[in-house]
GROMACS .gro file of C-alpha atoms in nm:
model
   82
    1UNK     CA    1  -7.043  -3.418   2.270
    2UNK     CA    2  -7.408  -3.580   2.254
    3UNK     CA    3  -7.487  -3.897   2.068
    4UNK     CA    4  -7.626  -3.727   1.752
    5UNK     CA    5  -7.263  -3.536   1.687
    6UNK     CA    6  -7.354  -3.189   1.837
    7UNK     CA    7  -7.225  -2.971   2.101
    8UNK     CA    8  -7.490  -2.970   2.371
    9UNK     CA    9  -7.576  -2.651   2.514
   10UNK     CA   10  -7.582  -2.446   2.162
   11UNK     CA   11  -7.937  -2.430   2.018
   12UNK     CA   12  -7.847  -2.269   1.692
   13UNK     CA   13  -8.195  -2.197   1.623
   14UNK     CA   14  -8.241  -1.937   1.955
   15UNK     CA   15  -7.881  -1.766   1.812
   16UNK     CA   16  -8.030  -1.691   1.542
   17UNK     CA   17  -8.312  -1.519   1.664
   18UNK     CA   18  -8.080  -1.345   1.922
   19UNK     CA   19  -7.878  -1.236   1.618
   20UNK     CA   20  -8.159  -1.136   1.462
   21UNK     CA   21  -8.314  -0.952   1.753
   22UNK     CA   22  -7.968  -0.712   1.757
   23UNK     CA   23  -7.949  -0.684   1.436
   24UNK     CA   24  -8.288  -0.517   1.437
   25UNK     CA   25  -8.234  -0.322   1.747
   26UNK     CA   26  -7.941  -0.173   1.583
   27UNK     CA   27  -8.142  -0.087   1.289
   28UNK     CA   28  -8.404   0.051   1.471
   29UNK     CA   29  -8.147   0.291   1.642
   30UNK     CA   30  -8.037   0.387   1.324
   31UNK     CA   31  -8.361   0.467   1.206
   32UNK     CA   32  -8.434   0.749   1.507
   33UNK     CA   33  -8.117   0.864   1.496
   34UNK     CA   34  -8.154   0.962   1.119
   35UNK     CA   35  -8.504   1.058   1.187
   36UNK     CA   36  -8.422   1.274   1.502
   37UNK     CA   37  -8.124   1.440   1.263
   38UNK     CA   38  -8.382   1.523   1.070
   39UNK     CA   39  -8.618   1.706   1.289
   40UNK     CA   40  -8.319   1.879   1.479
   41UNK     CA   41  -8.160   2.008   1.185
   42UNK     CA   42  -8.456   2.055   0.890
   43UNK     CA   43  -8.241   2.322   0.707
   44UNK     CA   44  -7.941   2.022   0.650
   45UNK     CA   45  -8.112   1.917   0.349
   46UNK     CA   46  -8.127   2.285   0.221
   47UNK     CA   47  -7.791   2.380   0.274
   48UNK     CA   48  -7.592   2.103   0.155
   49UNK     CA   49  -7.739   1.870  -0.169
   50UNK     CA   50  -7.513   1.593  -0.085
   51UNK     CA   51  -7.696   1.574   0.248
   52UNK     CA   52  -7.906   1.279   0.162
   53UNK     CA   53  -7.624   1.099   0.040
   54UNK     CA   54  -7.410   1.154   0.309
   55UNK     CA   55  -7.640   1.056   0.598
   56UNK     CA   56  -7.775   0.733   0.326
   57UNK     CA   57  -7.399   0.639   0.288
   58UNK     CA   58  -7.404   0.654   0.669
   59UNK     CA   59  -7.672   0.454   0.797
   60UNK     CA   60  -7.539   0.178   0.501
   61UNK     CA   61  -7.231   0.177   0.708
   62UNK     CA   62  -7.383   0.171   1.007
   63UNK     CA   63  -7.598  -0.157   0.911
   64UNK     CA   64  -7.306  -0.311   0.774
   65UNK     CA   65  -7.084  -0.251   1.065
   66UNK     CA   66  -7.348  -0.399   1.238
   67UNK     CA   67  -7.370  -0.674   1.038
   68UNK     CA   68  -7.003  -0.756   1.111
   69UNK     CA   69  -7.039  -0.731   1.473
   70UNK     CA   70  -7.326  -0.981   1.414
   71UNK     CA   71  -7.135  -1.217   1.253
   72UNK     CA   72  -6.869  -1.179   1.498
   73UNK     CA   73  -7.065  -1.241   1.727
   74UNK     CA   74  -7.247  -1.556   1.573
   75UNK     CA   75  -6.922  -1.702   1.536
   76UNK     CA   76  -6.842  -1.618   1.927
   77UNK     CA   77  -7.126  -1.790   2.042
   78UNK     CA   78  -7.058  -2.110   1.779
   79UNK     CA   79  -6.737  -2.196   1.738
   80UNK     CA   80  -6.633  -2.553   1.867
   81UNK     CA   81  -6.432  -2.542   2.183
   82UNK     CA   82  -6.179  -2.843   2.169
   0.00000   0.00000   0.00000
């Protein structure tokens, strides 16, 4: 423990930007993956209305699934070790 109370070797500051960094690389895979189903399958829309839903109700998941990871992650990297 240094003098001023905190754990050395944790910059909080560069996890968060590391968190942030997967966070939007997950995103970003999310996004081509939706756009790719898109261009694969153009007639998906056509053929089933709840299409949009579905795939919206999807990528929500997605993002929040990675969200949790995230977090789970954050608190990996944070947590005190006695």
């Amino acid at each position: 423990m240094s003098q001023d109370g905190h754990q050395p070797g944790v910059d909080r500051a560069s996890v968060f930007m590391l968190l942030l960094l997967l966070v939007g690389l997950v995103v970003a895979v999310v996004m081509i993956v939706a756009v790719a189903l898109g261009w694969v399958m153009p007639s998906f829309w056509e053929v089933a209305p709840f299409a949009h839903a579905f795939v919206t109700a999807i990528m929500i998941a997605v993002w929040l699934l990675a969200l949790g990871v995230t977090g789970l992650l954050a608190w990996t990297i944070t947590r005190r070790r006695v």
